[in-house]
XYZ file of C-alpha atoms in Angstrom:
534
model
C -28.802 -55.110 68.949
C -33.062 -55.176 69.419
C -34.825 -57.781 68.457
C -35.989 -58.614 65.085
C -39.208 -57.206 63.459
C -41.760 -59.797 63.494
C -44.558 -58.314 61.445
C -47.813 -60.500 61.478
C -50.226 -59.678 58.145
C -53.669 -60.494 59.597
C -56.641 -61.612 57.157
C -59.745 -59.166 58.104
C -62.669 -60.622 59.625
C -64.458 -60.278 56.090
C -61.625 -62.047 54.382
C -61.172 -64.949 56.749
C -65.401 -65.656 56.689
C -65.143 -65.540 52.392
C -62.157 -68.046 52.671
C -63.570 -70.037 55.371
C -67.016 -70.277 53.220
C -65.003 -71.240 50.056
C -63.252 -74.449 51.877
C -66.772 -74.844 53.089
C -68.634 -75.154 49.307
C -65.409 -77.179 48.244
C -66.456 -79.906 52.136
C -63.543 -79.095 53.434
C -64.531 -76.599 56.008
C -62.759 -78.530 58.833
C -59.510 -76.761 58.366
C -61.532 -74.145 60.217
C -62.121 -75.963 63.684
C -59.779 -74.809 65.607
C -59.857 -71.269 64.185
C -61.476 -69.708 67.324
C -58.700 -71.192 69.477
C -55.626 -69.848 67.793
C -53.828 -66.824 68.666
C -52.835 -64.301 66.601
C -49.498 -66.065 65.073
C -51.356 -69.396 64.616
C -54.485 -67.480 62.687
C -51.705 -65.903 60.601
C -49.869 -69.791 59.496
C -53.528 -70.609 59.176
C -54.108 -68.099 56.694
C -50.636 -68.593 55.067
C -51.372 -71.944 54.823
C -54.764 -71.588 53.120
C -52.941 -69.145 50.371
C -50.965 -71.905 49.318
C -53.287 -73.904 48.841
C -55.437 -71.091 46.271
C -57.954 -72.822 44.827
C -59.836 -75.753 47.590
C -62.211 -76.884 44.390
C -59.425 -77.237 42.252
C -57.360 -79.141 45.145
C -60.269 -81.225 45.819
C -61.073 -81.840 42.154
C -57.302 -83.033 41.538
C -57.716 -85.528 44.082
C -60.932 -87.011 43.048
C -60.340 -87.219 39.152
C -56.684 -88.651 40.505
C -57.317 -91.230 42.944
C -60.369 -92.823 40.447
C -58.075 -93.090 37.570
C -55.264 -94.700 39.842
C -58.118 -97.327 40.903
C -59.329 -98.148 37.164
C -55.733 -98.578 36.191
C -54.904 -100.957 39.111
C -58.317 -102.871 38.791
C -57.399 -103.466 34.887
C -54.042 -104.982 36.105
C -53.975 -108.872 34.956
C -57.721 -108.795 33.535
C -60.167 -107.560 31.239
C -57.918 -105.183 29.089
C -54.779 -105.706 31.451
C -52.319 -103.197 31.687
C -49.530 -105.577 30.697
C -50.686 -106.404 27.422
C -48.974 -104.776 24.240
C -52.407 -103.250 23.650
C -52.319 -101.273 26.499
C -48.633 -99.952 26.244
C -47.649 -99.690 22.391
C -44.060 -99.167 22.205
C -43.022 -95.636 20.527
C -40.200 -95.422 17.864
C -38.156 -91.947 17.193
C -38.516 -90.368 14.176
C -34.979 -89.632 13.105
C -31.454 -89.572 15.222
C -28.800 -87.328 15.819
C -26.872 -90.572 15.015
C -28.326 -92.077 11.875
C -29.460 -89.043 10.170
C -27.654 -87.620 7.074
C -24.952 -85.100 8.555
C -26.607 -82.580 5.967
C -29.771 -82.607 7.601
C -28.578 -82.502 11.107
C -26.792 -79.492 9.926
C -30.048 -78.011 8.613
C -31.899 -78.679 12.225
C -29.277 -77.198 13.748
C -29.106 -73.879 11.556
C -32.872 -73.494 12.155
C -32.555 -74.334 16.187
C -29.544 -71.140 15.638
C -31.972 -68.607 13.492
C -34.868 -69.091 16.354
C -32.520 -68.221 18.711
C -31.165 -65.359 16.940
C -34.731 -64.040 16.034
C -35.605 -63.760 20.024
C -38.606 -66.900 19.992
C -36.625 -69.497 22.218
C -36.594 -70.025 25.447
C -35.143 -72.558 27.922
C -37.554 -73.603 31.073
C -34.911 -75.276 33.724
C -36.633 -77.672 36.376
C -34.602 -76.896 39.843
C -36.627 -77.586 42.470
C -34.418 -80.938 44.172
C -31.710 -80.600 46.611
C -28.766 -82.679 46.712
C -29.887 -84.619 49.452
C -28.900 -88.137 48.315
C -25.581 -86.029 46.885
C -24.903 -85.631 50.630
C -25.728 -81.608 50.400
C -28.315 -79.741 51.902
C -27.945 -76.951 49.126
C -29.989 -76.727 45.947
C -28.784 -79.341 43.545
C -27.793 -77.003 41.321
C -24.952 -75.659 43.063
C -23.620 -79.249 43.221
C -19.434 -79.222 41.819
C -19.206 -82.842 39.962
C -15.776 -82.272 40.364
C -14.248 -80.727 37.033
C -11.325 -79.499 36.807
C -12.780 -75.568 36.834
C -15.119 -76.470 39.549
C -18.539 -74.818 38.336
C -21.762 -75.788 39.996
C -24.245 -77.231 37.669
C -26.143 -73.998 37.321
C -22.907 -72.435 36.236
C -22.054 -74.935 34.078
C -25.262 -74.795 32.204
C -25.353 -71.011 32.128
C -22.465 -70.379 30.589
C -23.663 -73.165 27.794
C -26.572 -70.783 27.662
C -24.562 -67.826 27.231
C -22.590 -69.445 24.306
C -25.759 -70.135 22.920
C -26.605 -66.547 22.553
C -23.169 -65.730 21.441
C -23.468 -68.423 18.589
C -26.585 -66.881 18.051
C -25.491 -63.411 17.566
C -22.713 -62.080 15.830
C -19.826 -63.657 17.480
C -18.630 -65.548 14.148
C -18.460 -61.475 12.740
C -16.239 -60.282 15.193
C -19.010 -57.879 16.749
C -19.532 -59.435 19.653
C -23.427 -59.188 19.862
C -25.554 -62.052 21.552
C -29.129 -63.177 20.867
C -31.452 -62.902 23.345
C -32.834 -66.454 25.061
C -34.750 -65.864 28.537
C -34.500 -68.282 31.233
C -36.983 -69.206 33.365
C -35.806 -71.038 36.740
C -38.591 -73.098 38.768
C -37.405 -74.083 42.347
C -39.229 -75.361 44.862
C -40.195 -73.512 48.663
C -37.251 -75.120 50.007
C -34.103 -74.209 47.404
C -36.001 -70.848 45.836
C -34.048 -68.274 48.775
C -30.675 -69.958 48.205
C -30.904 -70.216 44.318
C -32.044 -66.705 43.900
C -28.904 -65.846 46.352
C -26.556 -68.047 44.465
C -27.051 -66.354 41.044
C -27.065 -63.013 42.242
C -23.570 -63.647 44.295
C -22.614 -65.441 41.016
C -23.245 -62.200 39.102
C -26.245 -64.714 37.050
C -22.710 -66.281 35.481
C -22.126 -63.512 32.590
C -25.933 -63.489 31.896
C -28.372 -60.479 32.452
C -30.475 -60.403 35.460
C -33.299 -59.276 33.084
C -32.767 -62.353 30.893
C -33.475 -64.613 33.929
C -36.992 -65.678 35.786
C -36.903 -67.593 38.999
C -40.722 -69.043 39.758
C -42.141 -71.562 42.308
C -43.513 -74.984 41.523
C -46.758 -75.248 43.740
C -47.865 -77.234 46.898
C -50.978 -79.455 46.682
C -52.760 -80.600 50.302
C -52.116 -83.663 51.163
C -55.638 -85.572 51.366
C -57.051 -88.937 53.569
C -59.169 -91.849 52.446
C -62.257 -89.766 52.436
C -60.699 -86.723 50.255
C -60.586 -84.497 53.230
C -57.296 -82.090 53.476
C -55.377 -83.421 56.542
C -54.146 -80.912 59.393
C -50.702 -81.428 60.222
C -51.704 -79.313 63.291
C -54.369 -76.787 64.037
C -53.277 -74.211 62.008
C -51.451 -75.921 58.958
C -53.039 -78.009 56.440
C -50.202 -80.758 55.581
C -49.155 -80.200 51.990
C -46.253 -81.705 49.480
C -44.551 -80.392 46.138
C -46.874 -80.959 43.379
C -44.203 -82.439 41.082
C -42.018 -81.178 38.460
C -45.356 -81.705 36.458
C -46.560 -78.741 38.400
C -44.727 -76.473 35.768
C -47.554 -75.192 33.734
C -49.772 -74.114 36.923
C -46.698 -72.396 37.840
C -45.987 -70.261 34.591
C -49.459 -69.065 34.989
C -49.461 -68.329 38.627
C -45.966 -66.304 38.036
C -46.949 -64.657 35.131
C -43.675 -66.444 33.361
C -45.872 -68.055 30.460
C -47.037 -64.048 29.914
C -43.597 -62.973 30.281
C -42.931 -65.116 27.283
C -46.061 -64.106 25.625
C -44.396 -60.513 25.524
C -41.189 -61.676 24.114
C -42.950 -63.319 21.297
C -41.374 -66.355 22.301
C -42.455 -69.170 19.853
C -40.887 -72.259 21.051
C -39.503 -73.539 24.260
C -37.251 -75.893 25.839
C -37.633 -77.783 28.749
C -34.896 -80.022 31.024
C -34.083 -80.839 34.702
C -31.031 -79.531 36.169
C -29.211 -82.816 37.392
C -27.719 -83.651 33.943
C -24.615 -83.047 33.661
C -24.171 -82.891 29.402
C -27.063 -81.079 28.391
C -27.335 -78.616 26.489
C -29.655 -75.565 27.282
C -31.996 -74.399 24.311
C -30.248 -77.498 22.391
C -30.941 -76.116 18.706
C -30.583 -79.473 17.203
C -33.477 -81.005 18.947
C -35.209 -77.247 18.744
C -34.491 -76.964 15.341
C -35.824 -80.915 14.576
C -39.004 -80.104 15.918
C -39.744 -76.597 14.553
C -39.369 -77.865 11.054
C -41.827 -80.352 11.737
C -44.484 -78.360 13.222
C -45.053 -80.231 16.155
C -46.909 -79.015 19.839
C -44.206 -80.978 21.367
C -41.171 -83.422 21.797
C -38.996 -85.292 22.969
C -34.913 -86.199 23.190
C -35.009 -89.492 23.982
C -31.922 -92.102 24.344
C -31.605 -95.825 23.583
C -32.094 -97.722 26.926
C -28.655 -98.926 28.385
C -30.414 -102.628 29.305
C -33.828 -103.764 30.224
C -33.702 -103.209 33.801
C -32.338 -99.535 33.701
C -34.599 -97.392 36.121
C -35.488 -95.001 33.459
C -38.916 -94.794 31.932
C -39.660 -95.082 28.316
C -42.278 -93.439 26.008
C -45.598 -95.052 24.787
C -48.875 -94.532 23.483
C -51.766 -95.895 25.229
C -55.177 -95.180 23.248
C -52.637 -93.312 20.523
C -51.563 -90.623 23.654
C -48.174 -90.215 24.332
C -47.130 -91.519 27.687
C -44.487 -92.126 29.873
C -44.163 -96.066 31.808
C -41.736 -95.600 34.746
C -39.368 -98.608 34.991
C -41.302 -100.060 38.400
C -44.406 -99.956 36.646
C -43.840 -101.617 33.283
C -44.439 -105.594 33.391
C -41.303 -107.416 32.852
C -42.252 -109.429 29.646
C -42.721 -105.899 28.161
C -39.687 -104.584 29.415
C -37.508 -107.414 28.160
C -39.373 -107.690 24.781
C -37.088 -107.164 21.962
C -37.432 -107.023 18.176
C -37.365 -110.493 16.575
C -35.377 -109.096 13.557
C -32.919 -106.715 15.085
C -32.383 -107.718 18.525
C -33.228 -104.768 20.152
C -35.640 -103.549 22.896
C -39.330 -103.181 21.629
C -39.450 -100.541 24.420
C -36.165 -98.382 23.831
C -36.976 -94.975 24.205
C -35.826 -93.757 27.505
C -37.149 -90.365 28.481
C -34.371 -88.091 29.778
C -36.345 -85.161 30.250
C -35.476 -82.533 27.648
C -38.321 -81.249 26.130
C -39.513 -79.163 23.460
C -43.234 -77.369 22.719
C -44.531 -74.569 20.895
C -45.500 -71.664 22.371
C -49.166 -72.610 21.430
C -49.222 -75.900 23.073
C -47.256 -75.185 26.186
C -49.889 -71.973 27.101
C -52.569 -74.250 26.567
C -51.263 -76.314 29.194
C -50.782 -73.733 31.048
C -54.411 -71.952 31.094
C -56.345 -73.027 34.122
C -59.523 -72.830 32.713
C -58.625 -75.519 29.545
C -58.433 -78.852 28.871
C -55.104 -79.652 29.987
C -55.600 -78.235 33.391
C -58.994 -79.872 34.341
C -58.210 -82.636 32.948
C -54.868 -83.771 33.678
C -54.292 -86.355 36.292
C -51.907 -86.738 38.882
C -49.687 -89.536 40.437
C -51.324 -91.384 43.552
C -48.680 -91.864 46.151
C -49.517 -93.200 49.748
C -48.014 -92.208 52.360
C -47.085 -91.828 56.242
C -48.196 -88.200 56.442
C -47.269 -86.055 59.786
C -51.093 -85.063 60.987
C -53.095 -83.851 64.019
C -52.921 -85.944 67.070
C -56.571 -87.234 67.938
C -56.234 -85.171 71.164
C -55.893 -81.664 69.062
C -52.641 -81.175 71.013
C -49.789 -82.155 69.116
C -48.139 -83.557 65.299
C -47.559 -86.557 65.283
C -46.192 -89.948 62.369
C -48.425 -92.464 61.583
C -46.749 -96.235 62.218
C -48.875 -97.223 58.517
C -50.066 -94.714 55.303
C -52.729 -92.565 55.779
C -53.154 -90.884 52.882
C -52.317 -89.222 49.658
C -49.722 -87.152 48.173
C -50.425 -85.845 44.544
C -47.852 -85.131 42.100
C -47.320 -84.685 37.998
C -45.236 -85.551 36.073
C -43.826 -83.135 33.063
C -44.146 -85.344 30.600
C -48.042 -86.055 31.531
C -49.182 -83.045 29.702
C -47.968 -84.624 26.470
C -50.940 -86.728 25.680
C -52.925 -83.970 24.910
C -50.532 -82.525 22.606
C -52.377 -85.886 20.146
C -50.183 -87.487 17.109
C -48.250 -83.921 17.087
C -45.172 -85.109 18.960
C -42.057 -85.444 17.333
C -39.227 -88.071 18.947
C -35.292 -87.731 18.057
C -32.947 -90.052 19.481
C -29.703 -88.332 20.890
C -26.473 -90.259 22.000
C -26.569 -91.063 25.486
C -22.824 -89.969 25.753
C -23.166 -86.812 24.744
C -26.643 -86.655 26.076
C -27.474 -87.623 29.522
C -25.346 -88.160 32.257
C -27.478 -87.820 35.007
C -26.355 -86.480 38.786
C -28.918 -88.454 41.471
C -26.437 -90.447 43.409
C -23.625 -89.380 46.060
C -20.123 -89.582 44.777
C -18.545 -93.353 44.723
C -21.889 -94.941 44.197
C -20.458 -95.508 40.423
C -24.114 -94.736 39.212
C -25.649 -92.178 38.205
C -23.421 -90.262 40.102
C -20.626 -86.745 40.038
C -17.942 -89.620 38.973
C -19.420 -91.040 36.391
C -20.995 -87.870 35.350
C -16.920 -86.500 35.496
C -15.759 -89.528 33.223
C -18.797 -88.446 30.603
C -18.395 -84.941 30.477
C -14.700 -85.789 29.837
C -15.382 -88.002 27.416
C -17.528 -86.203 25.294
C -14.400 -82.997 25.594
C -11.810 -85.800 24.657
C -13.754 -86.927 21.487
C -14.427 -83.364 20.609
C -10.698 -82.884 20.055
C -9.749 -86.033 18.797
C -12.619 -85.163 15.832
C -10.343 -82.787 14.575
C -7.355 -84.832 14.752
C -5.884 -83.677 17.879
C -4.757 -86.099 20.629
C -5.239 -86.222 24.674
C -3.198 -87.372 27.205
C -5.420 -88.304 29.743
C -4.253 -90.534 32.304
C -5.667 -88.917 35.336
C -9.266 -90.697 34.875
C -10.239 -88.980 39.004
C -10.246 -85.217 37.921
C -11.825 -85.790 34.424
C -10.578 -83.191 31.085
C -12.510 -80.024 30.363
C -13.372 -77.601 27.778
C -14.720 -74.439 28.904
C -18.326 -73.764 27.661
C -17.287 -70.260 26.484
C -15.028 -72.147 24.353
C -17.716 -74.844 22.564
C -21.042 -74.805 23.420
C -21.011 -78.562 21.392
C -17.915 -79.156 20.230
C -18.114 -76.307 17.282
C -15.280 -74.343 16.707
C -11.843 -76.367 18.110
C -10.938 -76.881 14.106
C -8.260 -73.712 14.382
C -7.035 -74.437 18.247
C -6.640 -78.526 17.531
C -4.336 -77.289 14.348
C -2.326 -74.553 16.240
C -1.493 -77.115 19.570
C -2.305 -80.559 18.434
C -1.573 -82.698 21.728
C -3.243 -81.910 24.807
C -2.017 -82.776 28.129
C -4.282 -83.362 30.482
C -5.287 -80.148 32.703
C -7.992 -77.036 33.138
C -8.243 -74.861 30.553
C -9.526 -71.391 30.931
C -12.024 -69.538 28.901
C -9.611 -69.072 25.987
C -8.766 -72.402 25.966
C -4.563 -71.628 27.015
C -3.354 -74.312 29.153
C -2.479 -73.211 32.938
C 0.268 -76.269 33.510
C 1.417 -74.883 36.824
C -2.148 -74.645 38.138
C -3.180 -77.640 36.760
C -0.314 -79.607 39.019
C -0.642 -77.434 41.905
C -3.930 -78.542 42.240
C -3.351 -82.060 42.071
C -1.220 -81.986 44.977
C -2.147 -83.234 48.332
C -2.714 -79.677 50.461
C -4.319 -78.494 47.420
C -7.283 -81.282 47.185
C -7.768 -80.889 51.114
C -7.963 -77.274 50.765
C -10.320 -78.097 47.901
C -12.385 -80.450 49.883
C -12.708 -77.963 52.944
C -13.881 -75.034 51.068
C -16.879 -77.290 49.381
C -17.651 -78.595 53.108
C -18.239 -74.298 53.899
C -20.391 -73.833 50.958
């Protein structure tokens, strides 16, 4: 066979003098000193590396707006107006839950979450940029089986809750077989965007139309030293890191996604990370909570499990909304409780499923507004691969030596003012999240497995029916095209009553042979070799 096409897209000699004199006005013209050195390949990455970047005064301005807010917040630390004071974090309480309100007006969120779907002005924004690296997979997380007795990847999973979505949406209930309309827009990351594009497309996009679905890119910001200069990670690469899931909204724009939904007269949208394993995509409850109350944005939020879970909870500091991660909130503020009730002053754990209105979530998007020049990032230092001081090869520092900038999705909500609405879900039907490899019995595809199947188990014990369920390892199932949320299982409960523990199908009809054929021992190390291939 010949040899692959290597095809080399050169800047012009006018091109490469207006970028070099753009990093130049922004002082950071020394990505260019080697430029006269490289070969033709090299000038190329240089180039590449330069268009990821976009912007240098944008890049630069991130970084100095960033790194001076991270030192005022550590100098206030323990004096003056100190950051563990109850001043500085006020505690946030939700405004209703899907627990304690009325079942009446959950019903009446829900119907309105149902009709915005059906009119064509939702749609869901999934966060899929990690791979399943601490999952012990190299793939996009994603495509990650917890183990269910159907075996669906979480993207399939959560599609085909999206595609009952539409169905509920539509005209299914008539018999006609019609489905609303609810884009989804996918953001990966540079290393997982190839394979996730490839996944869905051998998937057949799980039922859903390719025309309904949007894969984008989060961005890449430099990575920067002590003195704000861009650090070469050799002489033709400037080192660089994911911006964070926070880098959403400069991603709509740069994709043309947030115009995409501009077009579709999209009017509200909702927003979650793919590594839970029980949400629901384009939830209308939560939709439907905040559209009735007008608000630019919100948030699903869950009761914290004990003081020292690593989640972060929700606050307002100067009346913004704000998000504490666990390792930064002071312990007396994280073990406060409520003198009368007993509970934690701090309780509302973000989970990441969000909700904003169109309105608010293009203003966040727009580079030339508020949100976007004024929105500052997270300060991290660290050991960054750079430029030997001989020019000749990459090499580790032994200690930090510099910065790597990310945001955070939630940091755009301060600007959205007092116009943030908070409901508080369940945590077992809400958020069981998939971070940590199987066994670790945290956080992980077994416990997710025992809280998917216990959220299925209640759903048909609601309507009176029973489960056997004594095989706790495999988990119990209800396909999504069955019950997007437990809906509709009045007629099937009455018509079998008892469930044995198994897979069901799409219809819901019990497959008792395949069930125990795959319980057997070839079966599972079948099972187990074909994941290992994937």
């Amino acid at each position: 066979a010949p040899p692959p096409l290597v095809v080399i897209i050169m800047a012009t000699p006018s091109d490469v003098t207006a970028i070099r004199e753009t990093f130049e006005a922004a002082d950071q013209g020394h990505v260019f000193a080697h430029y006269d050195a490289l070969d033709a390949s090299q000038r190329a990455s240089l180039s590449a590396s330069l268009a990821a970047i976009g912007d240098p005064h944008r890049a630069a301005s991130i970084y100095a707006r960033s790194t001076a807010a991270h030192a005022a917040n550590a100098s206030s630390d323990g004096s003056g107006d100190p950051a563990g004071s109850s001043l500085y974090y006020a505690p946030v309480a939700a405004d209703d839950g899907v627990d304690t309100a009325d079942a009446s007006v959950v019903a009446r969120w829900t119907e309105e979450g149902i009709a915005i779907a059906r009119r064509g002005e939702l749609a869901v924004v999934l966060l899929a940029g990690g791979q399943g690296t601490r999952l012990g997979s190299a793939d996009p997380k994603g495509m990650y089986d917890i183990g269910l007795p159907r075996h669906r990847s979480l993207f399939q999973f959560q599609a085909e809750r999206l595609l009952k979505l539409t169905r509920l949406a539509g005209k299914e209930g008539e018999g006609v077989g019609e489905r609303a309309i609810v884009p989804w827009y996918v953001m990966t990351s540079p290393h997982t965007h190839a394979a996730t594009v490839e996944y869905f497309r051998e998937k057949n996009h799980f039922g859903l139309p390719e025309s309904e679905i949007t894969f984008f890119q989060q961005g890449t910001l430099p990575c920067f030293d002590d003195d704000g200069k861009m650090i070469m990670k050799s002489r033709h690469e400037v080192a660089t890191a994911p911006d964070g899931n926070g880098g959403l909204y400069a991603a709509l724009h740069a994709s043309g996604a947030i115009d995409d939904m501009r077009r579709r007269n999209v009017k509200h949208v909702y927003a979650y990370c793919v590594d839970n394993a029980l949400v629901k995509p384009g939830d209308p409850t939560f939709v439907g909570f905040c559209a009735l109350r007008n608000v630019a944005a919100g948030a699903k939020v869950i009761a914290k499990a004990a003081a020292d879970e690593p989640v972060g909870v929700f606050t307002r500091r100067d009346g913004k909304v704000h998000v504490v991660e666990y390792s930064e909130m002071p312990a007396a503020l994280a073990t406060a409780t409520d003198a009368d009730t007993g509970k934690l002053t701090y309780d509302c754990a973000n989970v990441a499923l969000h909700y904003y209105s169109f309105d608010f979530l293009a203003k966040c998007c727009d580079p030339d507004g508020e949100v976007q020049k004024a929105l500052t990032y997270h300060v991290a230092r660290k050991k960054i691969p750079r430029l030997s001081d001989d020019d000749a090869t990459t090499t580790t520092p032994e200690s930090p030596n510099g910065v790597k900038l990310e945001a955070f999705i939630f940091d755009a909500l301060q600007f959205a003012g007092d116009s943030v609405a908070f409901l508080r879900g369940v945590r077992e039907d809400d958020f069981a999240p998939v971070k940590n490899a199987e066994g670790t019995g945290k956080d992980s595809p077994d416990t997710a497995r025992k809280l998917v199947s216990g959220q299925h188990v209640r759903w048909i014990e609601k309507h009176g029916g029973s489960v056997v369920y004594n095989m706790d390892d495999a988990g119990w199932e209800i396909a999504p095209a069955v019950s997007y949320a437990g809906e509709g299982l009045e007629e099937i409960v009455k018509k079998k009553g008892a469930f044995p523990f198994m897979a069901y199908r799409d219809n819901l009809e019990p497959d008792l042979e395949e069930a125990r054929r795959k319980r057997t021992a070839g079966a599972v190390a079948a099972e187990d070799a074909r994941m290992a291939k994937k």
